[in-house]
Coordinates of N, CA, C and O in Angstrom, one line a residue:
E1382 N 73.8 146.0 116.1 CA 74.0 146.9 117.3 C 72.9 146.6 118.3 O 71.8 146.5 117.9
C1383 N 73.3 146.6 119.5 CA 72.3 146.3 120.6 C 72.5 147.3 121.7 O 73.6 147.5 122.2
E1384 N 71.4 147.8 122.2 CA 71.4 148.7 123.3 C 70.8 148.0 124.5 O 69.7 147.5 124.4
V1385 N 71.5 148.0 125.6 CA 71.0 147.3 126.8 C 70.9 148.3 128.0 O 71.8 149.1 128.2
H1386 N 69.8 148.3 128.7 CA 69.6 149.1 129.9 C 69.4 148.2 131.1 O 68.7 147.2 131.0
T1387 N 70.1 148.5 132.1 CA 70.0 147.7 133.3 C 69.4 148.5 134.4 O 69.6 149.7 134.5
V1388 N 68.6 147.9 135.3 CA 67.9 148.6 136.4 C 68.1 147.6 137.6 O 67.6 146.5 137.5
A1389 N 68.6 148.1 138.7 CA 68.7 147.3 139.9 C 67.4 147.5 140.7 O 67.1 148.6 141.0
A1390 N 66.7 146.4 140.9 CA 65.5 146.5 141.6 C 65.1 145.2 142.3 O 65.4 144.1 141.7
D1391 N 64.4 145.2 143.4 CA 63.9 144.0 144.0 C 62.6 143.7 143.4 O 61.6 144.3 143.8
L1392 N 62.5 142.7 142.5 CA 61.3 142.4 141.9 C 60.3 141.7 142.7 O 59.1 141.4 142.3
A1393 N 60.6 141.3 144.0 CA 59.7 140.8 144.9 C 58.8 141.8 145.5 O 57.8 141.5 146.2
T1394 N 59.2 143.1 145.3 CA 58.4 144.2 145.9 C 57.6 145.0 144.8 O 58.1 145.1 143.6
R1395 N 56.5 145.5 145.2 CA 55.8 146.4 144.2 C 56.6 147.6 143.8 O 56.6 147.9 142.6
E1396 N 57.4 148.1 144.7 CA 58.2 149.3 144.4 C 59.3 148.9 143.3 O 59.6 149.7 142.4
G1397 N 59.9 147.8 143.5 CA 60.9 147.3 142.6 C 60.3 147.1 141.2 O 60.9 147.5 140.2
R1398 N 59.2 146.4 141.1 CA 58.5 146.2 139.8 C 58.2 147.5 139.2 O 58.4 147.7 138.0
T1399 N 57.6 148.4 140.0 CA 57.2 149.7 139.4 C 58.5 150.5 138.9 O 58.4 151.1 137.8
R1400 N 59.6 150.4 139.5 CA 60.8 151.0 139.1 C 61.2 150.5 137.7 O 61.6 151.3 136.8
V1401 N 61.2 149.2 137.5 CA 61.5 148.6 136.3 C 60.5 149.0 135.2 O 60.9 149.3 134.0
I1402 N 59.3 148.9 135.5 CA 58.2 149.3 134.5 C 58.4 150.7 134.1 O 58.3 151.1 132.9
E1403 N 58.7 151.6 135.0 CA 58.9 153.0 134.6 C 60.2 153.2 133.8 O 60.2 153.9 132.8
A1404 N 61.2 152.4 134.0 CA 62.4 152.4 133.1 C 62.0 151.9 131.7 O 62.5 152.5 130.8
L1405 N 61.2 150.9 131.6 CA 60.8 150.4 130.3 C 60.0 151.6 129.6 O 60.3 151.8 128.4
R1406 N 59.2 152.2 130.3 CA 58.4 153.3 129.6 C 59.3 154.5 129.2 O 59.1 155.0 128.1
Q1407 N 60.3 154.8 130.0 CA 61.2 155.9 129.7 C 62.2 155.6 128.6 O 62.6 156.5 127.9
Q1408 N 62.7 154.4 128.6 CA 63.8 154.0 127.8 C 63.4 153.1 126.6 O 64.2 152.7 125.8
G1409 N 62.1 152.8 126.5 CA 61.6 151.9 125.4 C 62.0 152.5 124.1 O 62.6 153.6 124.0
P1410 N 61.7 151.9 123.0 CA 60.9 150.6 122.9 C 61.7 149.4 123.3 O 62.9 149.5 123.4
V1411 N 61.0 148.3 123.5 CA 61.6 147.1 123.9 C 61.5 146.1 122.8 O 60.4 145.8 122.3
D1412 N 62.6 145.5 122.3 CA 62.5 144.5 121.3 C 62.6 143.1 121.9 O 61.9 142.2 121.5
Y1413 N 63.4 142.9 123.0 CA 63.5 141.7 123.7 C 63.3 141.9 125.2 O 63.9 142.8 125.7
L1414 N 62.5 141.1 125.8 CA 62.4 141.1 127.2 C 62.7 139.7 127.7 O 62.2 138.7 127.3
V1415 N 63.7 139.6 128.6 CA 64.1 138.3 129.2 C 63.8 138.4 130.7 O 64.5 139.1 131.4
N1416 N 62.8 137.7 131.0 CA 62.4 137.6 132.5 C 63.2 136.4 133.1 O 62.9 135.3 133.1
N1417 N 64.4 136.8 133.6 CA 65.4 135.9 134.1 C 65.5 135.9 135.6 O 66.2 135.1 136.2
A1418 N 64.9 136.8 136.3 CA 65.1 136.9 137.7 C 64.4 135.7 138.4 O 63.4 135.3 138.0
G1419 N 65.1 135.1 139.3 CA 64.5 134.0 140.0 C 65.4 133.5 141.1 O 66.6 133.8 141.1
F1420 N 64.9 132.7 142.0 CA 65.6 132.1 143.1 C 64.8 130.9 143.6 O 63.7 130.7 143.2
S1421 N 65.5 130.1 144.4 CA 64.8 129.0 145.1 C 65.2 128.9 146.5 O 66.2 129.5 146.9
T1422 N 64.4 128.2 147.3 CA 64.8 127.9 148.6 C 64.8 126.3 148.6 O 64.3 125.7 147.7
L1423 N 65.3 125.8 149.6 CA 65.5 124.3 149.7 C 65.0 123.9 151.1 O 65.5 124.3 152.1
G1424 N 63.9 123.1 151.1 CA 63.3 122.7 152.4 C 61.9 122.3 152.2 O 61.2 122.7 151.2
G1425 N 61.3 121.7 153.2 CA 59.9 121.4 153.2 C 59.0 122.6 153.3 O 59.3 123.6 154.0
F1426 N 58.0 122.7 152.5 CA 57.1 123.8 152.4 C 56.7 124.3 153.8 O 56.8 125.5 154.1
A1427 N 56.2 123.4 154.6 CA 55.7 123.7 156.0 C 56.8 124.2 156.9 O 56.5 124.8 157.9
D1428 N 58.0 123.9 156.6 CA 59.1 124.3 157.4 C 59.8 125.6 157.0 O 60.6 126.2 157.8
L1429 N 59.5 126.1 155.8 CA 60.2 127.3 155.3 C 59.4 128.5 155.6 O 58.1 128.5 155.8
D1430 N 60.0 129.6 155.7 CA 59.4 130.9 155.9 C 58.4 131.3 154.8 O 58.8 131.2 153.6
I1431 N 57.2 131.5 155.2 CA 56.1 131.8 154.2 C 56.5 133.1 153.4 O 56.1 133.2 152.2
D1432 N 57.1 134.1 154.0 CA 57.5 135.3 153.3 C 58.4 135.0 152.2 O 58.4 135.6 151.1
A1433 N 59.4 134.1 152.4 CA 60.3 133.7 151.3 C 59.6 133.0 150.2 O 59.9 133.2 149.0
Q1434 N 58.6 132.2 150.5 CA 57.9 131.5 149.5 C 57.0 132.5 148.7 O 57.0 132.4 147.5
Q1435 N 56.4 133.5 149.4 CA 55.6 134.5 148.7 C 56.5 135.4 147.8 O 56.2 135.7 146.7
A1436 N 57.7 135.7 148.3 CA 58.7 136.5 147.5 C 59.0 135.7 146.2 O 59.2 136.3 145.1
M1437 N 59.2 134.4 146.3 CA 59.5 133.6 145.1 C 58.3 133.7 144.1 O 58.6 133.9 142.9
V1438 N 57.1 133.6 144.6 CA 55.9 133.8 143.7 C 55.9 135.2 143.1 O 55.7 135.3 141.9
D1439 N 56.3 136.2 143.9 CA 56.3 137.5 143.4 C 57.3 137.8 142.3 O 57.1 138.5 141.3
V1440 N 58.5 137.2 142.5 CA 59.6 137.3 141.5 C 59.2 136.5 140.2 O 59.3 137.0 139.1
H1441 N 58.9 135.2 140.4 CA 58.7 134.3 139.3 C 57.4 134.7 138.5 O 57.5 134.7 137.2
I1442 N 56.4 134.9 139.2 CA 55.1 135.1 138.5 C 54.6 136.6 138.4 O 54.4 137.1 137.3
T1443 N 54.5 137.2 139.5 CA 54.0 138.6 139.5 C 54.9 139.5 138.7 O 54.4 140.3 137.8
A1444 N 56.2 139.5 138.9 CA 57.1 140.3 138.1 C 57.1 140.0 136.6 O 57.1 140.9 135.8
T1445 N 57.1 138.7 136.3 CA 57.0 138.3 134.9 C 55.7 138.8 134.2 O 55.8 139.4 133.1
M1446 N 54.6 138.7 134.9 CA 53.4 139.3 134.3 C 53.4 140.8 134.2 O 53.1 141.3 133.1
A1447 N 53.9 141.5 135.2 CA 53.9 142.9 135.2 C 54.9 143.5 134.1 O 54.5 144.4 133.3
L1448 N 56.1 142.9 134.0 CA 57.1 143.4 133.0 C 56.6 143.0 131.6 O 56.8 143.8 130.7
T1449 N 56.0 141.8 131.4 CA 55.5 141.5 130.1 C 54.4 142.4 129.7 O 54.4 142.9 128.5
R1450 N 53.5 142.7 130.6 CA 52.4 143.6 130.3 C 52.9 145.0 129.9 O 52.4 145.6 129.0
A1451 N 54.0 145.4 130.5 CA 54.6 146.7 130.2 C 55.3 146.7 128.9 O 55.3 147.7 128.2
A1452 N 55.9 145.6 128.5 CA 56.7 145.5 127.2 C 55.8 145.3 126.0 O 56.2 145.8 124.9
V1453 N 54.7 144.5 126.1 CA 53.9 144.2 124.9 C 53.5 145.3 124.1 O 53.6 145.3 122.9
P1454 N 53.0 146.4 124.7 CA 52.5 147.5 123.8 C 53.7 148.1 123.0 O 53.5 148.5 121.8
F1455 N 54.9 148.2 123.5 CA 56.0 148.6 122.7 C 56.3 147.7 121.6 O 56.6 148.1 120.4
M1456 N 56.2 146.4 121.8 CA 56.5 145.4 120.8 C 55.4 145.4 119.7 O 55.7 145.3 118.5
R1457 N 54.1 145.6 120.1 CA 53.1 145.7 119.1 C 53.3 146.9 118.3 O 53.1 146.9 117.0
E1458 N 53.7 148.0 118.9 CA 53.9 149.3 118.1 C 55.0 149.1 117.1 O 54.9 149.6 116.0
R1459 N 56.0 148.3 117.4 CA 57.2 148.1 116.5 C 56.9 147.0 115.6 O 57.7 146.7 114.7
G1460 N 55.8 146.2 115.7 CA 55.5 145.2 114.8 C 56.1 143.8 115.2 O 56.2 142.9 114.3
G1461 N 56.6 143.7 116.4 CA 57.2 142.4 116.8 C 58.2 142.6 117.9 O 58.4 143.7 118.4
G1462 N 58.6 141.4 118.4 CA 59.6 141.4 119.5 C 59.6 140.0 120.0 O 59.1 139.0 119.4
A1463 N 60.3 139.8 121.1 CA 60.5 138.5 121.7 C 60.5 138.6 123.3 O 61.0 139.5 123.8
I1464 N 59.8 137.7 123.9 CA 59.7 137.5 125.3 C 60.3 136.2 125.7 O 59.7 135.1 125.2
I1465 N 61.3 136.1 126.5 CA 61.8 134.9 127.0 C 61.6 134.8 128.5 O 62.1 135.6 129.2
N1466 N 60.8 133.8 128.9 CA 60.6 133.6 130.3 C 61.4 132.4 130.8 O 61.2 131.3 130.3
V1467 N 62.3 132.7 131.7 CA 63.2 131.6 132.1 C 62.5 130.8 133.2 O 62.3 131.2 134.3
S1468 N 62.2 129.6 132.8 CA 61.5 128.6 133.7 C 62.6 127.6 134.2 O 63.6 128.1 134.6
S1469 N 62.3 126.4 134.2 CA 63.2 125.4 134.7 C 62.8 124.0 134.3 O 61.6 123.7 134.1
L1470 N 63.7 123.1 134.2 CA 63.4 121.7 134.0 C 62.6 121.2 135.2 O 61.7 120.3 135.0
A1471 N 62.7 121.8 136.3 CA 61.9 121.4 137.5 C 60.4 121.7 137.3 O 59.6 121.3 138.2
S1472 N 60.1 122.5 136.3 CA 58.7 122.9 136.1 C 57.8 121.7 135.6 O 56.6 121.8 135.6
F1473 N 58.4 120.6 135.2 CA 57.7 119.5 134.6 C 57.2 118.4 135.6 O 56.5 117.5 135.2
G1474 N 57.5 118.6 136.9 CA 57.1 117.6 137.8 C 57.4 118.0 139.2 O 58.2 119.0 139.5
P1475 N 56.9 117.3 140.2 CA 57.2 117.6 141.6 C 58.6 117.3 142.0 O 59.2 116.3 141.6
V1476 N 59.2 118.2 142.7 CA 60.5 118.0 143.3 C 60.4 118.3 144.8 O 60.1 119.4 145.2
P1477 N 60.5 117.3 145.6 CA 60.4 117.5 147.1 C 61.4 118.5 147.5 O 62.5 118.6 147.0
M1478 N 61.0 119.3 148.5 CA 61.9 120.3 149.1 C 62.0 121.6 148.2 O 62.8 122.5 148.5
A1479 N 61.2 121.6 147.1 CA 61.2 122.8 146.2 C 59.8 123.0 145.6 O 59.6 123.3 144.4
A1480 N 58.7 122.8 146.4 CA 57.3 122.8 146.0 C 57.0 124.1 145.3 O 56.4 124.1 144.2
V1481 N 57.2 125.2 145.9 CA 56.8 126.5 145.4 C 57.7 126.9 144.1 O 57.1 127.4 143.1
Y1482 N 58.9 126.5 144.1 CA 59.8 126.7 143.0 C 59.2 126.0 141.8 O 59.0 126.6 140.7
C1483 N 58.9 124.7 141.9 CA 58.4 123.9 140.8 C 57.1 124.5 140.3 O 56.8 124.6 139.1
A1484 N 56.2 124.8 141.2 CA 54.9 125.3 140.9 C 54.9 126.6 140.2 O 54.2 126.9 139.2
S1485 N 55.8 127.5 140.6 CA 55.8 128.9 140.0 C 56.5 128.8 138.7 O 56.1 129.5 137.7
K1486 N 57.4 127.9 138.5 CA 58.1 127.7 137.2 C 57.1 127.0 136.2 O 57.1 127.3 135.0
G1487 N 56.2 126.1 136.7 CA 55.2 125.5 135.9 C 54.2 126.6 135.4 O 53.8 126.5 134.2
F1488 N 53.9 127.5 136.2 CA 53.1 128.6 135.7 C 53.7 129.3 134.5 O 53.0 129.7 133.6
L1489 N 55.0 129.5 134.5 CA 55.7 130.2 133.4 C 55.5 129.5 132.1 O 55.3 130.1 131.1
N1490 N 55.5 128.2 132.2 CA 55.3 127.4 130.9 C 53.9 127.6 130.3 O 53.8 127.9 129.1
L1491 N 52.9 127.5 131.2 CA 51.5 127.7 130.7 C 51.3 129.1 130.3 O 50.6 129.4 129.3
F1492 N 51.8 130.1 131.0 CA 51.6 131.5 130.7 C 52.3 131.8 129.4 O 51.7 132.4 128.5
S1493 N 53.5 131.2 129.1 CA 54.2 131.5 127.9 C 53.4 130.9 126.7 O 53.3 131.5 125.6
E1494 N 53.0 129.6 126.9 CA 52.3 129.0 125.8 C 51.0 129.7 125.4 O 50.7 129.9 124.2
S1495 N 50.2 130.2 126.4 CA 49.0 130.9 126.2 C 49.3 132.3 125.5 O 48.7 132.7 124.5
L1496 N 50.3 132.9 126.0 CA 50.7 134.3 125.5 C 51.2 134.1 124.1 O 50.9 135.0 123.2
A1497 N 52.0 133.1 123.8 CA 52.5 132.9 122.4 C 51.3 132.8 121.4 O 51.4 133.4 120.3
R1498 N 50.2 132.2 121.8 CA 49.1 132.1 120.9 C 48.4 133.4 120.8 O 47.9 133.8 119.7
E1499 N 48.3 134.1 121.9 CA 47.6 135.4 121.9 C 48.4 136.4 121.0 O 47.8 137.3 120.3
L1500 N 49.7 136.4 121.1 CA 50.5 137.4 120.4 C 51.1 137.1 119.1 O 51.8 137.9 118.4
A1501 N 50.8 135.8 118.6 CA 51.4 135.4 117.3 C 51.0 136.3 116.2 O 51.9 136.6 115.3
G1502 N 49.8 136.8 116.1 CA 49.4 137.7 115.1 C 50.1 139.1 115.1 O 50.1 139.9 114.2
D1503 N 50.7 139.4 116.3 CA 51.4 140.7 116.4 C 52.9 140.5 116.1 O 53.7 141.5 116.3
G1504 N 53.4 139.4 115.7 CA 54.8 139.2 115.4 C 55.6 139.1 116.7 O 56.9 139.2 116.6
I1505 N 55.0 138.8 117.8 CA 55.8 138.7 119.1 C 56.0 137.2 119.4 O 55.0 136.5 119.6
R1506 N 57.2 136.8 119.5 CA 57.6 135.5 119.8 C 57.7 135.3 121.3 O 58.2 136.2 122.0
V1507 N 57.2 134.2 121.9 CA 57.3 134.0 123.3 C 57.9 132.6 123.5 O 57.6 131.7 122.8
Q1508 N 58.8 132.6 124.5 CA 59.5 131.3 124.8 C 59.5 131.1 126.3 O 59.7 132.1 127.1
S1509 N 59.4 129.9 126.7 CA 59.6 129.5 128.1 C 60.8 128.6 128.1 O 60.8 127.5 127.6
L1510 N 61.9 129.1 128.6 CA 63.2 128.4 128.6 C 63.4 127.6 129.8 O 63.3 128.1 130.9
C1511 N 63.6 126.3 129.7 CA 63.6 125.4 130.8 C 64.9 124.7 131.0 O 65.0 123.5 130.7
P1512 N 65.9 125.4 131.5 CA 67.2 124.8 131.6 C 67.2 123.8 132.9 O 66.4 124.0 133.8
G1513 N 68.2 122.9 132.9 CA 68.4 122.1 134.0 C 69.5 122.8 134.9 O 69.6 124.0 134.9
Y1514 N 70.4 122.0 135.4 CA 71.5 122.5 136.2 C 72.4 123.4 135.3 O 72.9 122.9 134.3
T1515 N 72.6 124.6 135.7 CA 73.4 125.5 134.9 C 74.4 126.2 135.8 O 74.0 126.6 136.9
R1516 N 75.6 126.2 135.4 CA 76.7 126.9 136.2 C 76.4 128.4 136.3 O 76.5 129.1 135.3
S1517 N 76.0 128.8 137.5 CA 75.7 130.2 137.7 C 75.8 130.5 139.2 O 76.1 129.5 140.0
E1518 N 75.4 131.6 139.6 CA 75.4 131.9 141.1 C 74.0 131.5 141.7 O 73.8 131.7 142.9
F1519 N 73.2 130.8 141.0 CA 71.9 130.4 141.5 C 71.9 129.6 142.8 O 71.1 129.9 143.7
H1520 N 72.9 128.7 142.9 CA 73.0 127.9 144.1 C 73.9 128.5 145.2 O 74.2 127.8 146.2
D1521 N 74.3 129.7 145.0 CA 75.2 130.3 146.0 C 74.5 131.0 147.1 O 75.1 131.4 148.1
R1522 N 73.2 131.2 147.1 CA 72.4 131.8 148.1 C 72.4 131.0 149.4 O 72.5 129.8 149.4
E1523 N 72.3 131.7 150.5 CA 72.3 131.0 151.8 C 71.2 130.0 151.9 O 71.4 128.9 152.5
E1524 N 70.0 130.3 151.3 CA 68.9 129.4 151.3 C 69.2 128.1 150.6 O 68.4 127.1 150.8
M1525 N 70.2 128.1 149.8 CA 70.6 126.9 149.0 C 71.8 126.2 149.6 O 72.4 125.3 149.0
S1526 N 72.2 126.5 150.8 CA 73.5 126.0 151.4 C 73.5 124.5 151.5 O 74.5 123.9 151.5
A1527 N 72.3 123.9 151.7 CA 72.2 122.4 151.8 C 72.4 121.7 150.5 O 72.5 120.5 150.4
F1528 N 72.3 122.5 149.4 CA 72.5 121.9 148.0 C 73.9 121.4 147.8 O 74.8 122.2 148.0
D1529 N 74.1 120.2 147.4 CA 75.4 119.7 147.2 C 75.7 119.6 145.7 O 75.2 118.6 145.0
R1530 N 76.4 120.5 145.2 CA 76.7 120.5 143.7 C 77.4 119.3 143.3 O 77.2 118.8 142.2
D1531 N 78.3 118.7 144.2 CA 79.1 117.6 143.8 C 78.2 116.3 143.7 O 78.7 115.3 143.1
A1532 N 77.0 116.4 144.2 CA 76.1 115.2 144.1 C 75.5 115.1 142.7 O 75.0 114.0 142.3
I1533 N 75.7 116.1 141.9 CA 75.1 116.1 140.5 C 76.3 115.8 139.6 O 77.3 116.5 139.6
P1534 N 76.2 114.8 138.8 CA 77.3 114.4 137.9 C 77.6 115.6 137.0 O 76.8 116.4 136.5
A1535 N 78.9 115.7 136.7 CA 79.4 116.8 135.9 C 78.7 117.0 134.6 O 78.5 118.1 134.1
Q1536 N 78.4 115.9 133.9 CA 77.7 115.9 132.6 C 76.3 116.5 132.7 O 75.7 116.8 131.6
E1537 N 75.7 116.6 133.9 CA 74.4 117.1 134.0 C 74.4 118.7 134.0 O 73.4 119.3 133.9
W1538 N 75.6 119.3 134.2 CA 75.7 120.7 134.3 C 75.9 121.3 132.9 O 76.7 120.9 132.1
A1539 N 75.2 122.4 132.7 CA 75.4 123.2 131.4 C 76.1 124.5 131.7 O 76.0 125.0 132.8
E1540 N 76.7 125.0 130.7 CA 77.3 126.4 130.8 C 76.2 127.4 130.4 O 75.4 127.1 129.5
A1541 N 76.2 128.5 131.0 CA 75.2 129.5 130.7 C 75.2 129.9 129.3 O 74.1 130.1 128.7
A1542 N 76.4 130.1 128.7 CA 76.4 130.5 127.3 C 75.8 129.5 126.4 O 75.1 129.8 125.4
D1543 N 75.9 128.2 126.7 CA 75.2 127.1 125.9 C 73.7 127.2 126.0 O 72.9 127.0 125.1
V1544 N 73.2 127.5 127.2 CA 71.8 127.7 127.4 C 71.2 128.9 126.6 O 70.2 128.8 126.0
V1545 N 72.0 130.0 126.7 CA 71.6 131.2 125.9 C 71.5 130.9 124.4 O 70.6 131.2 123.7
R1546 N 72.6 130.2 123.9 CA 72.6 129.8 122.5 C 71.4 129.0 122.1 O 70.8 129.2 121.1
A1547 N 71.1 128.0 122.9 CA 70.0 127.1 122.6 C 68.7 127.9 122.6 O 67.8 127.6 121.7
S1548 N 68.5 128.8 123.5 CA 67.3 129.6 123.6 C 67.2 130.5 122.3 O 66.1 130.5 121.7
L1549 N 68.2 131.2 121.9 CA 68.2 132.1 120.8 C 68.0 131.3 119.5 O 67.3 131.7 118.6
D1550 N 68.6 130.1 119.4 CA 68.4 129.2 118.2 C 67.0 128.8 118.1 O 66.4 128.7 117.0
A1551 N 66.3 128.5 119.2 CA 65.0 128.0 119.2 C 63.9 129.1 119.1 O 62.8 128.9 118.7
L1552 N 64.4 130.3 119.3 CA 63.4 131.5 119.4 C 62.7 131.7 118.0 O 61.5 132.0 118.0
E1553 N 63.5 131.5 116.9 CA 62.9 131.8 115.6 C 61.8 130.8 115.2 O 60.8 131.2 114.8
N1554 N 62.1 129.5 115.3 CA 61.2 128.5 114.8 C 61.0 127.3 115.7 O 60.3 126.4 115.3
G1555 N 61.5 127.4 116.9 CA 61.3 126.3 117.8 C 60.0 126.3 118.6 O 59.2 127.2 118.4
P1556 N 59.8 125.3 119.4 CA 58.6 125.3 120.2 C 58.6 126.4 121.3 O 59.7 127.1 121.5
V1557 N 57.5 126.7 121.9 CA 57.4 127.7 122.9 C 58.2 127.3 124.1 O 59.0 128.0 124.7
V1558 N 58.0 126.0 124.6 CA 58.7 125.5 125.7 C 60.0 124.8 125.2 O 59.9 123.9 124.5
V1559 N 61.1 125.4 125.7 CA 62.4 124.9 125.2 C 63.2 124.3 126.3 O 63.4 125.0 127.3
V1560 N 63.7 123.1 126.1 CA 64.6 122.4 127.1 C 65.9 122.3 126.4 O 66.1 121.4 125.6
P1561 N 66.9 123.2 126.8 CA 68.2 123.1 126.2 C 69.0 121.8 126.6 O 68.8 121.3 127.7
G1562 N 69.8 121.3 125.7 CA 70.6 120.1 125.9 C 69.8 118.9 125.7 O 69.8 117.9 126.1

């Protein structure tokens, strides 16, 4: 049996993060935390709105840190848990027109690896999930309108359910940084 609580909040804002943290406190304990919120823009760094770039950092990095920090005490109290930080295949190298996206996802990999070592004695598993192209609404945002899905060969695309399955399979005994497929 699994109980899931959802909270609608803008994780790019302090108010949104606070709202989710308060929900964690009121509805805890937390066994699994999946930091899956994320977005990208497409364009040269110097040409894109700096506020959108900062919002990406706030969602990918600041929210992940804040929510993880709020969940860990619950997990310690229960003697274990799991944290999955959704990173990206793009975290492993530079991708022109997506500089902040790549850099912020790279942070998640190192954060996850460090945290996994810190929390191993508490029975808390940490994973940085690094999917490639995944069929989802990720590319539907206006900021991604220049992205041509058809330019990516069909075999390069994964189904979301397959990415989830790979993550959960690797969570028990796999590496911290997981590249599905």
